[in-house]
mmCIF file of C-alpha atoms in Angstrom:
data_model
loop_
_atom_site.group_PDB
_atom_site.id
_atom_site.type_symbol
_atom_site.label_atom_id
_atom_site.label_comp_id
_atom_site.label_asym_id
_atom_site.label_seq_id
_atom_site.Cartn_x
_atom_site.Cartn_y
_atom_site.Cartn_z
ATOM 1 C CA MET A 1 169.743 188.501 119.765
ATOM 2 C CA GLU A 2 166.929 191.017 119.599
ATOM 3 C CA PHE A 3 163.491 191.455 118.110
ATOM 4 C CA LEU A 4 163.021 195.123 117.193
ATOM 5 C CA ARG A 5 160.021 197.196 116.254
ATOM 6 C CA LYS A 6 159.243 197.887 112.628
ATOM 7 C CA ASN A 7 161.572 200.470 111.129
ATOM 8 C CA LEU A 8 160.440 203.992 112.021
ATOM 9 C CA LEU A 9 161.360 205.158 108.528
ATOM 10 C CA ASP A 10 157.812 205.226 107.178
ATOM 11 C CA THR A 11 158.149 207.091 103.909
ATOM 12 C CA THR A 12 160.599 209.212 101.964
ATOM 13 C CA THR A 13 158.542 212.276 102.889
ATOM 14 C CA ASN A 14 159.915 211.897 106.437
ATOM 15 C CA PHE A 15 163.402 212.726 105.150
ATOM 16 C CA VAL A 16 165.188 216.035 104.751
ATOM 17 C CA VAL A 17 168.585 215.849 103.025
ATOM 18 C CA ASN A 18 170.938 218.456 101.655
ATOM 19 C CA SER A 19 171.984 216.359 98.668
ATOM 20 C CA ASN A 20 170.647 213.814 96.156
ATOM 21 C CA THR A 21 167.062 213.309 97.263
ATOM 22 C CA ALA A 22 166.601 210.786 94.437
ATOM 23 C CA THR A 23 168.577 208.091 96.290
ATOM 24 C CA ILE A 24 166.809 208.395 99.667
ATOM 25 C CA ALA A 25 164.530 205.451 98.815
ATOM 26 C CA ASN A 26 167.592 203.171 98.810
ATOM 27 C CA LEU A 27 167.801 203.498 102.613
ATOM 28 C CA PHE A 28 164.666 201.316 102.802
ATOM 29 C CA ASN A 29 166.255 198.541 100.749
ATOM 30 C CA ARG A 30 168.100 195.803 102.671
ATOM 31 C CA ASP A 31 170.025 194.970 99.464
ATOM 32 C CA LEU A 32 173.311 196.777 100.076
ATOM 33 C CA ARG A 33 174.020 197.048 96.369
ATOM 34 C CA TYR A 34 171.750 200.085 96.540
ATOM 35 C CA GLN A 35 172.756 203.083 98.634
ATOM 36 C CA TYR A 36 171.905 206.619 99.518
ATOM 37 C CA VAL A 37 174.841 208.585 98.072
ATOM 38 C CA SER A 38 175.438 212.313 98.379
ATOM 39 C CA ASP A 39 176.108 214.296 95.232
ATOM 40 C CA GLY A 40 178.824 216.924 94.981
ATOM 41 C CA LEU A 41 179.821 216.583 98.637
ATOM 42 C CA ASN A 42 182.923 214.496 97.980
ATOM 43 C CA VAL A 43 185.273 216.640 100.059
ATOM 44 C CA ASP A 44 186.074 215.700 103.638
ATOM 45 C CA GLY A 45 184.725 218.331 105.976
ATOM 46 C CA THR A 46 181.786 219.128 103.686
ATOM 47 C CA ILE A 47 178.745 217.923 105.611
ATOM 48 C CA SER A 48 176.106 215.653 104.129
ATOM 49 C CA THR A 49 173.023 215.526 106.355
ATOM 50 C CA ILE A 50 170.101 213.120 106.632
ATOM 51 C CA ARG A 51 167.235 214.033 108.920
ATOM 52 C CA ILE A 52 164.204 211.833 109.635
ATOM 53 C CA ASN A 53 161.189 213.707 111.001
ATOM 54 C CA PHE A 54 158.612 211.603 112.826
ATOM 55 C CA SER A 55 154.905 212.344 112.568
ATOM 56 C CA GLU A 56 154.683 211.800 116.341
ATOM 57 C CA THR A 57 157.172 211.389 119.190
ATOM 58 C CA GLN A 58 158.891 207.989 119.067
ATOM 59 C CA SER A 59 161.063 206.140 121.559
ATOM 60 C CA VAL A 60 164.389 205.248 119.912
ATOM 61 C CA SER A 61 167.046 202.946 121.370
ATOM 62 C CA ARG A 62 168.452 201.066 118.360
ATOM 63 C CA ILE A 63 170.045 202.432 115.180
ATOM 64 C CA ALA A 64 171.663 200.301 112.474
ATOM 65 C CA LEU A 65 173.708 201.586 109.545
ATOM 66 C CA LEU A 66 174.801 199.069 106.911
ATOM 67 C CA GLY A 67 176.936 199.361 103.809
ATOM 68 C CA MET A 68 178.403 202.764 104.624
ATOM 69 C CA ASN A 69 181.711 204.482 103.908
ATOM 70 C CA LEU A 70 181.647 206.990 106.773
ATOM 71 C CA LYS A 71 184.709 207.811 108.867
ATOM 72 C CA LYS A 72 183.533 210.831 110.867
ATOM 73 C CA PHE A 73 179.820 211.170 111.538
ATOM 74 C CA THR A 74 177.363 212.076 114.302
ATOM 75 C CA VAL A 75 173.893 210.734 115.012
ATOM 76 C CA TYR A 76 171.678 212.939 117.163
ATOM 77 C CA TYR A 77 168.025 213.620 117.982
ATOM 78 C CA ASN A 78 165.540 216.506 118.013
ATOM 79 C CA GLY A 79 167.662 218.670 115.726
ATOM 80 C CA VAL A 80 170.323 219.521 118.311
ATOM 81 C CA THR A 81 173.834 218.268 117.496
ATOM 82 C CA ALA A 82 174.689 218.009 121.198
ATOM 83 C CA ASN A 83 171.850 215.484 121.619
ATOM 84 C CA THR A 84 173.896 212.382 120.840
ATOM 85 C CA PHE A 85 172.643 208.969 121.924
ATOM 86 C CA ALA A 86 174.245 207.406 125.007
ATOM 87 C CA LEU A 87 175.424 204.003 123.809
ATOM 88 C CA THR A 88 175.030 200.946 126.025
ATOM 89 C CA SER A 89 176.932 198.680 123.618
ATOM 90 C CA THR A 90 180.700 198.490 123.798
ATOM 91 C CA GLY A 91 182.785 200.041 121.062
ATOM 92 C CA SER A 92 185.061 202.908 120.142
ATOM 93 C CA THR A 93 182.811 205.559 121.683
ATOM 94 C CA SER A 94 180.244 205.859 124.459
ATOM 95 C CA VAL A 95 178.028 208.224 122.453
ATOM 96 C CA SER A 96 176.856 208.306 118.838
ATOM 97 C CA ASP A 97 179.689 210.583 117.721
ATOM 98 C CA PHE A 98 182.305 208.780 115.623
ATOM 99 C CA LEU A 99 185.621 210.415 114.718
ATOM 100 C CA THR A 100 187.676 207.619 113.143
ATOM 101 C CA ASN A 101 185.199 204.896 112.232
ATOM 102 C CA SER A 102 186.517 202.023 110.095
ATOM 103 C CA GLU A 103 183.433 199.758 110.135
ATOM 104 C CA THR A 104 181.192 199.493 107.080
ATOM 105 C CA SER A 105 178.237 198.469 109.281
ATOM 106 C CA ILE A 106 177.461 199.253 112.901
ATOM 107 C CA PHE A 107 174.610 198.647 115.338
ATOM 108 C CA MET A 108 174.062 201.203 118.066
ATOM 109 C CA ALA A 109 172.270 200.093 121.242
ATOM 110 C CA ALA A 110 171.386 203.186 123.235
ATOM 111 C CA THR A 111 169.484 204.383 126.250
ATOM 112 C CA PRO A 112 165.899 204.987 125.013
ATOM 113 C CA VAL A 113 165.125 208.578 124.083
ATOM 114 C CA ASP A 114 161.814 210.173 123.069
ATOM 115 C CA CYS A 115 162.495 211.715 119.677
ATOM 116 C CA THR A 116 160.719 213.940 117.211
ATOM 117 C CA SER A 117 163.563 213.493 114.724
ATOM 118 C CA VAL A 118 166.849 211.658 114.201
ATOM 119 C CA SER A 119 169.675 213.214 112.178
ATOM 120 C CA ILE A 120 172.969 211.983 110.748
ATOM 121 C CA ASP A 121 175.715 214.482 109.945
ATOM 122 C CA MET A 122 178.375 212.893 107.736
ATOM 123 C CA TYR A 123 181.711 214.721 107.648
ATOM 124 C CA SER A 124 184.298 212.422 106.052
ATOM 125 C CA THR A 125 184.743 209.027 104.422
ATOM 126 C CA MET A 126 187.096 206.120 105.092
ATOM 127 C CA VAL A 127 188.695 206.634 101.700
ATOM 128 C CA ALA A 128 189.230 210.381 101.701
ATOM 129 C CA ASN A 129 187.091 212.737 99.645
ATOM 130 C CA GLN A 130 184.330 210.441 98.464
ATOM 131 C CA ASN A 131 180.622 211.146 98.417
ATOM 132 C CA LYS A 132 179.007 209.930 101.641
ATOM 133 C CA ALA A 133 177.053 206.675 101.346
ATOM 134 C CA ILE A 134 174.764 204.473 103.470
ATOM 135 C CA GLY A 135 173.165 201.263 102.231
ATOM 136 C CA TRP A 136 170.416 200.464 104.768
ATOM 137 C CA LEU A 137 169.262 202.462 107.756
ATOM 138 C CA ALA A 138 167.089 201.264 110.638
ATOM 139 C CA VAL A 139 165.841 203.457 113.482
ATOM 140 C CA THR A 140 163.818 201.499 116.001
ATOM 141 C CA ASN A 141 163.227 200.275 119.550
ATOM 142 C CA VAL A 142 163.319 196.904 121.316
ATOM 143 C CA LEU A 143 160.408 194.470 121.352
ATOM 144 C CA SER A 144 162.346 191.673 123.070
ATOM 145 C CA ASP A 145 165.975 190.914 123.822
ATOM 146 C CA LEU A 146 165.001 187.299 124.624
ATOM 147 C CA ASP A 147 166.128 187.999 128.195
ATOM 148 C CA GLY A 148 169.714 187.748 126.983
ATOM 149 C CA ARG A 149 169.179 184.157 125.875
ATOM 150 C CA VAL A 150 171.270 182.830 122.981
ATOM 151 C CA PRO A 151 170.320 179.409 121.578
ATOM 152 C CA PRO A 152 173.034 176.745 121.174
ATOM 153 C CA ALA A 153 174.676 176.710 117.755
ATOM 154 C CA GLN A 154 172.641 173.690 116.653
ATOM 155 C CA ASN A 155 169.421 175.561 117.498
ATOM 156 C CA TYR A 156 170.151 178.651 115.418
ATOM 157 C CA THR A 157 170.177 178.514 111.622
ATOM 158 C CA PRO A 158 170.531 181.749 109.659
ATOM 159 C CA ILE A 159 170.320 181.355 105.872
ATOM 160 C CA PHE A 160 170.963 183.839 103.068
ATOM 161 C CA THR A 161 169.034 182.430 100.115
ATOM 162 C CA PRO A 162 169.196 183.647 96.520
ATOM 163 C CA LYS A 163 166.050 183.851 94.424
ATOM 164 C CA GLU A 164 167.547 182.446 91.266
ATOM 165 C CA ILE A 165 166.764 180.991 87.880
ATOM 166 C CA VAL A 166 169.179 178.348 86.605
ATOM 167 C CA HIS A 167 169.313 177.962 82.822
ATOM 168 C CA GLU A 168 170.757 174.875 81.157
ATOM 169 C CA LEU A 169 172.339 175.897 77.871
ATOM 170 C CA SER A 170 172.413 173.855 74.663
ATOM 171 C CA ASP A 171 175.975 172.667 75.285
ATOM 172 C CA GLY A 172 175.094 171.318 78.739
ATOM 173 C CA SER A 173 176.587 174.214 80.681
ATOM 174 C CA PHE A 174 174.577 176.425 83.026
ATOM 175 C CA ARG A 175 173.875 180.086 83.630
ATOM 176 C CA ASN A 176 172.556 181.415 86.893
ATOM 177 C CA GLN A 177 170.370 184.522 87.063
ATOM 178 C CA VAL A 178 170.026 185.855 90.617
ATOM 179 C CA VAL A 179 166.937 188.021 91.038
ATOM 180 C CA ASP A 180 167.456 188.853 94.719
ATOM 181 C CA ARG A 181 168.759 187.453 98.001
ATOM 182 C CA LYS A 182 166.783 187.154 101.228
ATOM 183 C CA PHE A 183 167.548 186.174 104.829
ATOM 184 C CA SER A 184 165.702 183.626 106.903
ATOM 185 C CA ALA A 185 166.423 182.250 110.349
ATOM 186 C CA ARG A 186 165.185 179.493 112.593
ATOM 187 C CA LEU A 187 165.929 179.503 116.312
ATOM 188 C CA ARG A 188 164.877 177.212 119.111
ATOM 189 C CA LEU A 189 164.791 178.114 122.798
ATOM 190 C CA ASP A 190 164.487 175.662 125.690
ATOM 191 C CA PHE A 191 163.857 176.112 129.422
ATOM 192 C CA ILE A 192 162.383 179.610 129.088
ATOM 193 C CA ASP A 193 160.333 180.935 132.003
ATOM 194 C CA THR A 194 156.764 182.223 131.964
ATOM 195 C CA SER A 195 157.838 185.867 131.729
ATOM 196 C CA LEU A 196 159.933 185.339 128.598
ATOM 197 C CA LYS A 197 157.227 183.116 127.132
ATOM 198 C CA SER A 198 154.737 185.993 127.491
ATOM 199 C CA GLU A 199 157.209 188.461 125.978
ATOM 200 C CA ILE A 200 157.773 186.236 122.950
ATOM 201 C CA LYS A 201 154.018 185.696 122.631
ATOM 202 C CA SER A 202 153.487 189.465 122.453
ATOM 203 C CA VAL A 203 155.783 189.548 119.387
ATOM 204 C CA PHE A 204 153.878 186.649 117.806
ATOM 205 C CA ASP A 205 150.565 188.410 118.501
ATOM 206 C CA LEU A 206 151.623 191.510 116.557
ATOM 207 C CA HIS A 207 150.749 189.737 113.303
ATOM 208 C CA ASP A 208 153.037 192.268 111.671
ATOM 209 C CA ASP A 209 156.612 192.501 110.498
ATOM 210 C CA PHE A 210 159.456 193.424 112.819
ATOM 211 C CA ILE A 211 163.262 193.385 112.700
ATOM 212 C CA PHE A 212 165.507 190.521 113.779
ATOM 213 C CA ALA A 213 169.072 191.418 114.801
ATOM 214 C CA ALA A 214 171.571 188.658 115.581
ATOM 215 C CA PHE A 215 174.622 189.432 117.734
ATOM 216 C CA PRO A 216 174.594 193.158 116.904
ATOM 217 C CA THR A 217 177.644 195.230 117.784
ATOM 218 C CA THR A 218 179.461 198.414 116.808
ATOM 219 C CA THR A 219 182.594 196.488 115.757
ATOM 220 C CA GLY A 220 183.140 193.326 113.735
ATOM 221 C CA TRP A 221 179.440 192.802 113.024
ATOM 222 C CA ASP A 222 178.403 190.229 110.419
ATOM 223 C CA GLU A 223 175.330 192.267 109.415
ATOM 224 C CA VAL A 224 172.711 189.621 110.191
ATOM 225 C CA ILE A 225 169.715 191.913 110.571
ATOM 226 C CA PHE A 226 166.580 191.969 108.477
ATOM 227 C CA PRO A 227 162.898 192.955 108.508
ATOM 228 C CA CYS A 228 160.899 189.782 108.899
ATOM 229 C CA VAL A 229 157.647 188.013 109.619
ATOM 230 C CA TRP A 230 157.179 185.154 112.090
ATOM 231 C CA THR A 231 155.739 182.276 110.074
ATOM 232 C CA GLY A 232 154.105 179.163 111.475
ATOM 233 C CA PRO A 233 152.722 178.400 114.923
ATOM 234 C CA PHE A 234 153.495 179.575 118.430
ATOM 235 C CA GLU A 235 155.104 176.506 120.003
ATOM 236 C CA PHE A 236 156.091 177.766 123.444
ATOM 237 C CA HIS A 237 153.139 176.309 125.334
ATOM 238 C CA ALA A 238 155.090 173.021 125.271
ATOM 239 C CA VAL A 239 156.985 172.271 128.490
ATOM 240 C CA THR A 240 160.667 171.415 128.189
ATOM 241 C CA ASP A 241 160.578 168.563 130.686
ATOM 242 C CA ASN A 242 158.057 166.626 132.765
ATOM 243 C CA ALA A 243 158.210 169.215 135.532
ATOM 244 C CA LEU A 244 156.353 172.421 134.658
ATOM 245 C CA SER A 245 158.936 174.409 136.591
ATOM 246 C CA ALA A 246 161.566 173.408 134.008
ATOM 247 C CA GLY A 247 160.114 175.964 131.625
ATOM 248 C CA PHE A 248 158.975 175.933 128.019
ATOM 249 C CA SER A 249 160.428 175.140 124.596
ATOM 250 C CA GLY A 250 159.697 176.142 121.040
ATOM 251 C CA SER A 251 161.005 177.197 117.655
ATOM 252 C CA ILE A 252 160.667 180.433 115.721
ATOM 253 C CA LYS A 253 160.895 180.697 111.931
ATOM 254 C CA LEU A 254 161.599 184.145 110.486
ATOM 255 C CA LEU A 255 161.419 185.113 106.808
ATOM 256 C CA GLU A 256 162.628 188.419 105.388
ATOM 257 C CA THR A 257 159.960 190.809 104.144
ATOM 258 C CA ARG A 258 160.078 193.342 101.355
ATOM 259 C CA PRO A 259 161.237 196.863 102.235
ATOM 260 C CA SER A 260 158.527 199.097 103.707
#
């Protein structure tokens, strides 16, 4: 589990694409029903390119792509195709160059790199000769990896909640209108040391949104990642047991925010 910095995709003006600028805004939307989709590039081998230019140099070590149809694609930095990211997560490749991808969503954990831009070259799709598509894109860096801690199952509750209006009809039946769906999560950690307590406190003290990623991987990922705010108090001043050396305990409640 990781807490990540706010998405570095600030505005659509950061983007340079070679096709269908009108759908770039969909990359900010966590709702995967909306996608960036190329236009007229539905032939494998015809490259669709997305480039994000940063207003200042940024350290990048995490990239998430959700709701995509890409088979062959390359992610690189500073405008040089040879500048692929060295991946620290296990998967089908050790760098951010994918030849035969079959995953609709992947999370790349990489060695941090100082970047002025990040680019994605999309060559082919899993079903041949479709326009290239990505639902949600996050480019970011790590705030905290919780020191590798994973709470027990009973102390981690992710929820995907619909915002809905239920109508009772005249015959007693019901209709359900879903406006949107949002993630939330509650996690509790026990026996954490002073160092991790301080690291978690620094996230709380941001008073700003960040990204929560649960069990991210390049293969078989369940896509639990969302921009969020930490709501409620900071509880980790409480000791876990009578002995101070046992460490500290507390809970964190995260609620999904609107796209930036």
